[in-house]
Short mmCIF file of C-alpha atoms and ligand atoms in Angstrom, two decimals:
data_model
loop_
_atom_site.label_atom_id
_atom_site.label_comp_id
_atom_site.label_asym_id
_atom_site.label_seq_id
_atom_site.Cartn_x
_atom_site.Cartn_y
_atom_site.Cartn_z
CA UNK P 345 40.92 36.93 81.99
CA UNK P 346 37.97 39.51 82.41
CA UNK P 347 38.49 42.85 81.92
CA UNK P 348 38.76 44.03 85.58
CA UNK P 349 41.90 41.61 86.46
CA UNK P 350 43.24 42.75 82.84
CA UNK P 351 43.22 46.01 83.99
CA UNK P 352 44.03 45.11 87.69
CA UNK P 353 47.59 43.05 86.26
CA UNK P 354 48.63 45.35 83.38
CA UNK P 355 47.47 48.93 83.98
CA UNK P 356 47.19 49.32 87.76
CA UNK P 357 50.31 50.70 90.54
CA UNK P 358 50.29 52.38 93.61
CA UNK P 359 49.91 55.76 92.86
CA UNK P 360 52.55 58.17 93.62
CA UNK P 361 51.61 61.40 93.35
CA UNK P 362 48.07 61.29 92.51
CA UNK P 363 45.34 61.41 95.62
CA UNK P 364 43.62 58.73 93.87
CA UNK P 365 44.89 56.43 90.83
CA UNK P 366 42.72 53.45 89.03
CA UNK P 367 39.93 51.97 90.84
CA UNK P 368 37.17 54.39 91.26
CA UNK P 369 34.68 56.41 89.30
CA UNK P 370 37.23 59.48 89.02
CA UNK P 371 41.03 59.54 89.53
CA UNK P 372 41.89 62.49 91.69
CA UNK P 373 44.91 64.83 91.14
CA UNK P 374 46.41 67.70 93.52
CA UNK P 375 47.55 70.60 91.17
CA UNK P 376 50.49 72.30 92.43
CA UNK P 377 49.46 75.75 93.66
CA UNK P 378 49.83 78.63 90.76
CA UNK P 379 49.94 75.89 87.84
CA UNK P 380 48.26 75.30 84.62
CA UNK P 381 47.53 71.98 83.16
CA UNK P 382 48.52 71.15 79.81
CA UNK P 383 45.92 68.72 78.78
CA UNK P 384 46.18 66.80 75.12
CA UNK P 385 45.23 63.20 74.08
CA UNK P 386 46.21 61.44 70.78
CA UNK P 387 44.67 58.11 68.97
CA UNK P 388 46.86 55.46 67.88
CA UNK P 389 44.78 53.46 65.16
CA UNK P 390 46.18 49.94 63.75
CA UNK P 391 46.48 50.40 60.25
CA UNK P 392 46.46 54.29 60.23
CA UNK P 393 48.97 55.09 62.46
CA UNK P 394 50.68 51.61 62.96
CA UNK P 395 51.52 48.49 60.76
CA UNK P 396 49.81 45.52 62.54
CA UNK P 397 53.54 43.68 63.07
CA UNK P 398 54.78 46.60 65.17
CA UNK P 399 55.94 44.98 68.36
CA UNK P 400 53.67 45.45 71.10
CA UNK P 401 56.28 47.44 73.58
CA UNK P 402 57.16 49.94 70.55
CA UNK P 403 53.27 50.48 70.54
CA UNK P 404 53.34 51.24 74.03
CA UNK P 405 56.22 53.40 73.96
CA UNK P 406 55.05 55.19 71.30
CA UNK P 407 51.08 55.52 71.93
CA UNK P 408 52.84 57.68 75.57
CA UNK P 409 55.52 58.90 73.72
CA UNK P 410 53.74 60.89 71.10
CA UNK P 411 51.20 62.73 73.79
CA UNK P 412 54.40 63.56 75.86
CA UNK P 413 55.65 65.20 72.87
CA UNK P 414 52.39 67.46 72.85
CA UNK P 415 53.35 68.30 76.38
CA UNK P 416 57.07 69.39 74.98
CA UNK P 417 55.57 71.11 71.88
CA UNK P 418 54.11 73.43 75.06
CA UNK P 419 56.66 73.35 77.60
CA UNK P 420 55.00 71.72 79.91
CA UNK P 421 55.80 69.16 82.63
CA UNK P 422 54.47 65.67 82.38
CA UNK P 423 52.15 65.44 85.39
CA UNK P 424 50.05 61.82 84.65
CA UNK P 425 48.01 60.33 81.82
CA UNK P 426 44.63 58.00 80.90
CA UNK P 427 44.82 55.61 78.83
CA UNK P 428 41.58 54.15 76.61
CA UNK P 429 42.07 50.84 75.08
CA UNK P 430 40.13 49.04 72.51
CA UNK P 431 41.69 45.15 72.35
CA UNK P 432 40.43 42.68 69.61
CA UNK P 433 40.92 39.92 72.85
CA UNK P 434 42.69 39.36 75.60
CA UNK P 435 46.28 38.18 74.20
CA UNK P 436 48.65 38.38 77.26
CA UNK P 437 51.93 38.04 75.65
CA UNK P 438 50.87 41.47 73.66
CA UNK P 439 49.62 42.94 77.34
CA UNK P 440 52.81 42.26 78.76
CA UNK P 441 54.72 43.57 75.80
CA UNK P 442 52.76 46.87 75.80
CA UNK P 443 52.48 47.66 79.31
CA UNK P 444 56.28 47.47 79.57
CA UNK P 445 56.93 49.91 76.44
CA UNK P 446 54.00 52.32 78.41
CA UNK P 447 55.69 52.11 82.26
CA UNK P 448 59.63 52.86 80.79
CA UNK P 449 58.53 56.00 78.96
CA UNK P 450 56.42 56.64 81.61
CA UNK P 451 58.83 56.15 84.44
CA UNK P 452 61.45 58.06 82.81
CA UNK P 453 59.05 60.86 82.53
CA UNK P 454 58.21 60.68 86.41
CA UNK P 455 54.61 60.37 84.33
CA UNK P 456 51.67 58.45 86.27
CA UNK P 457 48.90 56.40 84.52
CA UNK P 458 45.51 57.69 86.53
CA UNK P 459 42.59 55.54 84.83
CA UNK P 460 41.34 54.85 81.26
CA UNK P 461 38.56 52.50 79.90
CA UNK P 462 39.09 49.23 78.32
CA UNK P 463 36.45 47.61 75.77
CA UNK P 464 36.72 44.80 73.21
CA UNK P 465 37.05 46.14 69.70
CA UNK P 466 39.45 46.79 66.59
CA UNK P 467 42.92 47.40 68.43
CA UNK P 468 42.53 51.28 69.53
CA UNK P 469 44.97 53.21 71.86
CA UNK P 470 43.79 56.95 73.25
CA UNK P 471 45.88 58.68 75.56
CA UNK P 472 44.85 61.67 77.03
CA UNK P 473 48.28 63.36 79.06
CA UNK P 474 48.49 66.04 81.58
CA UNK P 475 50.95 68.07 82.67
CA UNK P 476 51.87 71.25 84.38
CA UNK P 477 53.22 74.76 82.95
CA UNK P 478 53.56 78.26 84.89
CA UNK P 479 50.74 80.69 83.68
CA UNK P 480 52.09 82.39 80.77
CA UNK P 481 54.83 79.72 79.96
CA UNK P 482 53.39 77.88 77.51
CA UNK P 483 55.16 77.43 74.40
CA UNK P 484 52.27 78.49 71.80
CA UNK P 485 52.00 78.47 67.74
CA UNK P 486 50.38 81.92 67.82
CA UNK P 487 53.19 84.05 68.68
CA UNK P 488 55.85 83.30 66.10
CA UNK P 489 57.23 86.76 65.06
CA UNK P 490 58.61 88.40 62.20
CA UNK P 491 62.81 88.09 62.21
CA UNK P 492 62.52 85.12 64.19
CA UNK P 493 64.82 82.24 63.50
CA UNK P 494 63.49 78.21 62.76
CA UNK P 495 64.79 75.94 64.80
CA UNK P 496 64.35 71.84 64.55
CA UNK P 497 65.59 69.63 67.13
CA UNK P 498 67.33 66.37 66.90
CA UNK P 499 66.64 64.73 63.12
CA UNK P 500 63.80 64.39 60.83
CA UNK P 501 63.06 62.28 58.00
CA UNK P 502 64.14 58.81 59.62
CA UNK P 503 60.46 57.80 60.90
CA UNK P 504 59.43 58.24 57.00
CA UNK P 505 62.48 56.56 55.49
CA UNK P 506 61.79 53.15 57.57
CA UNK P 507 58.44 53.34 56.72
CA UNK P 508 59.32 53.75 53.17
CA UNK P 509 61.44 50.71 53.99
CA UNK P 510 58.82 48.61 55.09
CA UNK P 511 56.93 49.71 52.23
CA UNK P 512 59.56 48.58 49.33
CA UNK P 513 59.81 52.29 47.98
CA UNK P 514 63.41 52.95 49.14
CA UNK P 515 66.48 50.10 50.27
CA UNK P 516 69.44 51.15 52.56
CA UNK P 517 71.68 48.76 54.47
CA UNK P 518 70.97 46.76 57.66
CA UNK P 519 72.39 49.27 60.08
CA UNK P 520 70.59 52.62 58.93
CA UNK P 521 67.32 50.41 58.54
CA UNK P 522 67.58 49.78 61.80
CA UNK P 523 68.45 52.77 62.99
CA UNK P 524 65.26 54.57 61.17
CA UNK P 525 62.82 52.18 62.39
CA UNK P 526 64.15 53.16 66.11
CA UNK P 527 62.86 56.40 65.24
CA UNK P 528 59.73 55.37 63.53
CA UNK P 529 59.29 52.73 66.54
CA UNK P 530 60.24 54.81 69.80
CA UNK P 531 60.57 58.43 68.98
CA UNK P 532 61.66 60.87 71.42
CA UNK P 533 59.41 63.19 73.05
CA UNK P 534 61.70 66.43 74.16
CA UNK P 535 59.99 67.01 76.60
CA UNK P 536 63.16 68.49 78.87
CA UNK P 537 64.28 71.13 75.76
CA UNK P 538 60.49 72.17 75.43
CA UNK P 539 60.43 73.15 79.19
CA UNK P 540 64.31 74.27 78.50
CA UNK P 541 63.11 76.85 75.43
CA UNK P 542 60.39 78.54 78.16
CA UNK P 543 60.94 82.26 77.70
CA UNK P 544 63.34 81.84 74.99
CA UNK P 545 61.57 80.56 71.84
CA UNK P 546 58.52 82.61 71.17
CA UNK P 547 56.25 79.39 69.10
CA UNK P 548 56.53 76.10 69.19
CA UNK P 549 55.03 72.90 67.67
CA UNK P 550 56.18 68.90 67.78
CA UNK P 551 56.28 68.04 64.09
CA UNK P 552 54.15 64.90 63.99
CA UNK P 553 52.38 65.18 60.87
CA UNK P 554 55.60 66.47 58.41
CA UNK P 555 58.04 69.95 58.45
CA UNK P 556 56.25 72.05 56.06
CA UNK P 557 52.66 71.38 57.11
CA UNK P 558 53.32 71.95 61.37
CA UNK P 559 55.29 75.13 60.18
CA UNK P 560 52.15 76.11 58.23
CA UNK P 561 50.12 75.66 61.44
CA UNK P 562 52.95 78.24 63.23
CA UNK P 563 52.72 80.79 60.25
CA UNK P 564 49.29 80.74 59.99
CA UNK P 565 48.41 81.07 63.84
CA UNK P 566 50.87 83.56 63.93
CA UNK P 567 49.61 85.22 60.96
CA UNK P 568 53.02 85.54 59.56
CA UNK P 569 55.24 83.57 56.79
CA UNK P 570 58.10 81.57 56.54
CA UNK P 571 61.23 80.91 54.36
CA UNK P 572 63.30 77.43 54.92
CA UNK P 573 66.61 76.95 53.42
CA UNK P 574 67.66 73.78 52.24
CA UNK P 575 71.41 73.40 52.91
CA UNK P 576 70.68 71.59 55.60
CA UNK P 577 69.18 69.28 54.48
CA UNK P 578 72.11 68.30 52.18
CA UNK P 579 74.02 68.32 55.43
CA UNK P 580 73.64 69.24 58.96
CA UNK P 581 73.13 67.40 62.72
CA UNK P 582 69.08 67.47 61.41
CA UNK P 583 70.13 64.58 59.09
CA UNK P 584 70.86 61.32 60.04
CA UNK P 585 73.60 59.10 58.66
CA UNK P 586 70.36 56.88 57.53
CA UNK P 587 68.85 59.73 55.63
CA UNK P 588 72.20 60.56 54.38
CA UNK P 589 72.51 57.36 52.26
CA UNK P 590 69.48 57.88 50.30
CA UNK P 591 69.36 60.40 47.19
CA UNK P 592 69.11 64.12 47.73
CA UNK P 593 65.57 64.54 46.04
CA UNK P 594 64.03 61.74 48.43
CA UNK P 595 66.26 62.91 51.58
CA UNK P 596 64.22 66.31 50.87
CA UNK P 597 61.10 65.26 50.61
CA UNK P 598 60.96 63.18 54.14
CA UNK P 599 62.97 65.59 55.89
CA UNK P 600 60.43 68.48 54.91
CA UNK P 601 57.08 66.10 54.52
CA UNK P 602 57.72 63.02 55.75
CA UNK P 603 55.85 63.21 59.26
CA UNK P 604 56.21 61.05 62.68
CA UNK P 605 59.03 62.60 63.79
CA UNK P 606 58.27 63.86 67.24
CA UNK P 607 60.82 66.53 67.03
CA UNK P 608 60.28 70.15 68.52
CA UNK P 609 60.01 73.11 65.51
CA UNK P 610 60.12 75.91 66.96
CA UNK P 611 61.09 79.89 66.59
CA UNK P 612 63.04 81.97 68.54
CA UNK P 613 64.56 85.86 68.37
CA UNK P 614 68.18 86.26 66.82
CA UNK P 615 68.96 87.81 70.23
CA UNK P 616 68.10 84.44 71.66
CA UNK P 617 70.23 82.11 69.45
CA UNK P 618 73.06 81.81 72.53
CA UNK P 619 70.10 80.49 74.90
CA UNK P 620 68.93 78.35 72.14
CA UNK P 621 72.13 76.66 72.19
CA UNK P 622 72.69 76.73 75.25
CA UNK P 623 69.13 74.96 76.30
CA UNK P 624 69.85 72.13 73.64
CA UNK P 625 73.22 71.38 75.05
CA UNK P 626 71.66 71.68 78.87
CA UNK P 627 69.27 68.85 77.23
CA UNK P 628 71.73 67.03 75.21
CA UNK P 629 69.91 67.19 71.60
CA UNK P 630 71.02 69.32 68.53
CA UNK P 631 69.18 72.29 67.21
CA UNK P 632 69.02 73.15 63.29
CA UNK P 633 68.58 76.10 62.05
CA UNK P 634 66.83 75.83 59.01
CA UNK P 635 65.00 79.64 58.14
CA UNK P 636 63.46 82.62 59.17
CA UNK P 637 59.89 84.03 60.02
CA UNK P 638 58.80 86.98 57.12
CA UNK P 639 56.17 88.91 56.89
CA UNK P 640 54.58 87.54 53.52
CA UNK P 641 52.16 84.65 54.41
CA UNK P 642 52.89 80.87 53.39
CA UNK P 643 55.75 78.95 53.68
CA UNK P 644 58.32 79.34 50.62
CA UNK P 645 60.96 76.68 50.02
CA UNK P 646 64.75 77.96 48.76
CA UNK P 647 66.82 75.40 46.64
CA UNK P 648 70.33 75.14 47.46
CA UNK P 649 71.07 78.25 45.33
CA UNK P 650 68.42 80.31 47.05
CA UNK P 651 65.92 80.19 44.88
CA UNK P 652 62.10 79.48 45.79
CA UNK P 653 61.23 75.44 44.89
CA UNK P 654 58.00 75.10 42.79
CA UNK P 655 57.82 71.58 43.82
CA UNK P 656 55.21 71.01 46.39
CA UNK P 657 55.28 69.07 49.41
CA UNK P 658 51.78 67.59 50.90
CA UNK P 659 52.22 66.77 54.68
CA UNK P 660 50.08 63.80 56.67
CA UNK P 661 46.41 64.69 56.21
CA UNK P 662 43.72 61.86 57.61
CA UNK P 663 40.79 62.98 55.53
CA UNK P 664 42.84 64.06 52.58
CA UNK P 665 41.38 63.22 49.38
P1 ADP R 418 33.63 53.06 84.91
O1 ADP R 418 32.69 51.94 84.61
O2 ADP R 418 33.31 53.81 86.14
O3 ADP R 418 33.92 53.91 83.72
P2 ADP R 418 35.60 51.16 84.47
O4 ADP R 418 34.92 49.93 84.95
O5 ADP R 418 35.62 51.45 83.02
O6 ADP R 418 35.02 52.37 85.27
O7 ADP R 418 37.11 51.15 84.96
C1 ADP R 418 37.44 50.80 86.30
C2 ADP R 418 38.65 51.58 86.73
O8 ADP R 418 39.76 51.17 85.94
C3 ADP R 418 38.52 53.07 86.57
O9 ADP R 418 39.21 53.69 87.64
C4 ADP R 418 39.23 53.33 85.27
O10 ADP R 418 39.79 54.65 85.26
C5 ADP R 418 40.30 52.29 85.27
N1 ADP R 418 40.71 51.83 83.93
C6 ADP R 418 39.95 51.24 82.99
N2 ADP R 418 40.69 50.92 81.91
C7 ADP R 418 41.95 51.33 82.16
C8 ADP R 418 43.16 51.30 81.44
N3 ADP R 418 43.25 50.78 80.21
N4 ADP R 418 44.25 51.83 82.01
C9 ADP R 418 44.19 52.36 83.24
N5 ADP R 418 43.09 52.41 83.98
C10 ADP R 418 41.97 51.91 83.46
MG1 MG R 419 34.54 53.06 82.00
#
C-alpha cells in the first residue's frame, strides 16, 4: 500500500464542517464570525512518550487526546486537527487499530481531522489541534492572582503509578493495575469543564508534565507563589482507589510529580468556589482543592501538619540532565 491509498483508507472522511478536508495543497476552514482560534500541537515519540507495546488504538486516542487537553487547559472549543505521521512501514493491523482510537476521541469531540503529512521513519505522531474561544475567554497561566484558590480536576497520580507498574518499581492488584493503565492509556481531556470554568477560574493549565512543575509554570507567569496542602492527598476524590493502595510517601510523590495526567489545574477567586462546583458537576468530574495563590514566589509544599516539606519533587523535563 503506497502512501496516498494509506492515507486515502485510514485518515480521509467527508468533511463536515470544514470547506475543504484532505486532498489538496491546503485544508480550508470557515471561522465562526467574532472567534479566536486556539491553535497547539504535541509530539508523541515511541520510547519517550510511549512504551513500544502500547496498543495501537490507545496511541491514537491518546496522541488526540493530549492536544484536546491543550484546548481545555484554554477553554477552548475543539474545532479540527492535522495529524503528521512518521511510520517505520506500512503495518495495517496497527493502521486500523490507530485510526479507530483517533476517530472515537475525535467524534466525541465533534473534532475533524483536516490534513497532515505521512513519511516513512521511526514511529512519530504530531498533532497540531484547533479550536475556537470568544476573544478574551481564554483560560491563561498569566493571570493567577493572589487569594486565589487551586483547584485539580478528576485524579492524578494513576498515569505514573501504571507506568511504575510496567516498570517493576511498585506492585498493586489486577484491578487497580488496570484501572491506572486506563489512565496512562486513554486519559481524559476536559475539554467541557475548561470551556465550563470560562469567566470563573482566572489561570489555567492541563498538568501533563507533573503537579508541582505546571503549577510552577502558573506562579511564575503570574508572577505570584503558591502553597499546596497535602491532606488530600492522604484522602480526597483527587485520589484514586489505585493510588490509594500504594504507601503514602510514593502516593505523594506521583500525585504531585508524577506527570501524564491530562487533568485541568487551575485557580479561581474564593468568591467563585460555588461556580467552581457548580461547573464540575454541570461536567460530571470532581474538583480538589488542594492550596492557595500567595504572594511570595515558588511553590512551597505543607506536610500533613502544615509544615513546609524540604523534600523536593522534579517534574517531567525532556532535556533534563
Ligand atoms: P503535499 O505534498 O502537498 O504536502 P501530501 O502529498 O503530503 O501533500 O498529502 C496529500 C494530502 O493528504 C494533503 O491534503 C494532506 O493534508 C493529507 N495528509 C497527508 N498525511 C495525512 C495524515 N496522516 N492524516 C490526514 N491527512 C493527511
Ligand atoms: Mg506533504
Amino acid at each position: 500500500m503506497g502512501e496516498f491509498d494509506l492515507i486515502a483508507r485510514y485518515f480521509t472522511r467527508p468533511s463536515r464542517h470544514a470547506v475543504l478536508g484532505v486532498g489538496d495543497d491546503c485544508a480550508l476552514l470557515h471561522i465562526q464570525a467574532g472567534m479566536q482560534l486556539a491553535v497547539s500541537s504535541d509530539m508523541l515519540v515511541q520510547g519517550r512518550h510511549f512504551l513500544p507495546t502500547t496498543p495501537a488504538a490507545g496511541l491514537g486516542h491518546k496522541a488526540l487526546a493530549v492536544n484536546l487537553s491543550d484546548l481545555a487547559a484554554c477553554g477552548a472549543k475543539p474545532v479540527a486537527f492535522t495529524l503528521a505521521l512518521a511510520l517505520p512501514s506500512v503495518d495495517e493491523a496497527w493502521l486500523s487499530g490507530f485510526s479507530q482510537g483517533l476517530w472515537e476521541l475525535a467524534d466525541a469531540h465533534g473534532c475533524e481531522l483536516i490534513g497532515g503529512d505521512t513519511t516513512q521513519g521511526p514511529l512519530n505522531i504530531c498533532i497540531t489541534v484547533m479550536g475556537e474561544v470568544p476573544p478574551g475567554d481564554a483560560l491563561l497561566r498569566q493571570h493567577a492572582q493572589v487569594g486565589d484558590d487551586i483547584y485539580v480536576s478528576g485524579t492524578v497520580g494513576d498515569a505514573r503509578l501504571a507506568l511504575e507498574v510496567f516498570r517493576g518499581t511498585v506492585s498493586v492488584d489486577m484491578a487497580h493495575f488496570e484501572a491506572a493503565r486506563l489512565r496512562l492509556e486513554r486519559p481524559t481531556p476536559r475539554i467541557a469543564l475548561g470551556m465550563a470554568l470560562r469567566g470563573v477560574a482566572n489561570a489555567a493549565i492541563d498538568i501533563s508534565d507533573g503537579l508541582l512543575g505546571d503549577l510552577g509554570h502558573i506562579v511564575q507567569r503570574s508572577k505570584v507563589g503558591a502553597v499546596i496542602d497535602t491532606a488530600w492527598v492522604q484522602d480526597s476524590a483527587a485520589i484514586s482507589e489505585a493510588m490509594q493502595s500504594i504507601s503514602f510517601n510514593k502516593r505523594l510523590e506521583f500525585a504531585l510529580a508524577g506527570g501524564d495526567d491530562y487533568e485541568l489545574l487551575f485557580t479561581a477567586p474564593p468568591d467563585q468556589a460555588e461556580a467552581v462546583l457548580d461547573a464540575a458537576e454541570a461536567c460530571g468530574v470532581s474538583v480538589t482543592c488542594m492550596g492557595r495563590i500567595t504572594p511570595v514566589a515558588g511553590v512551597q509544599v505543607l506536610d500533613l501538619q502544615g509544615v513546609p516539606l524540604s523534600r523536593r519533587f522534579a517534574s517531567f523535563d525532556h532535556f533534563a540532565t
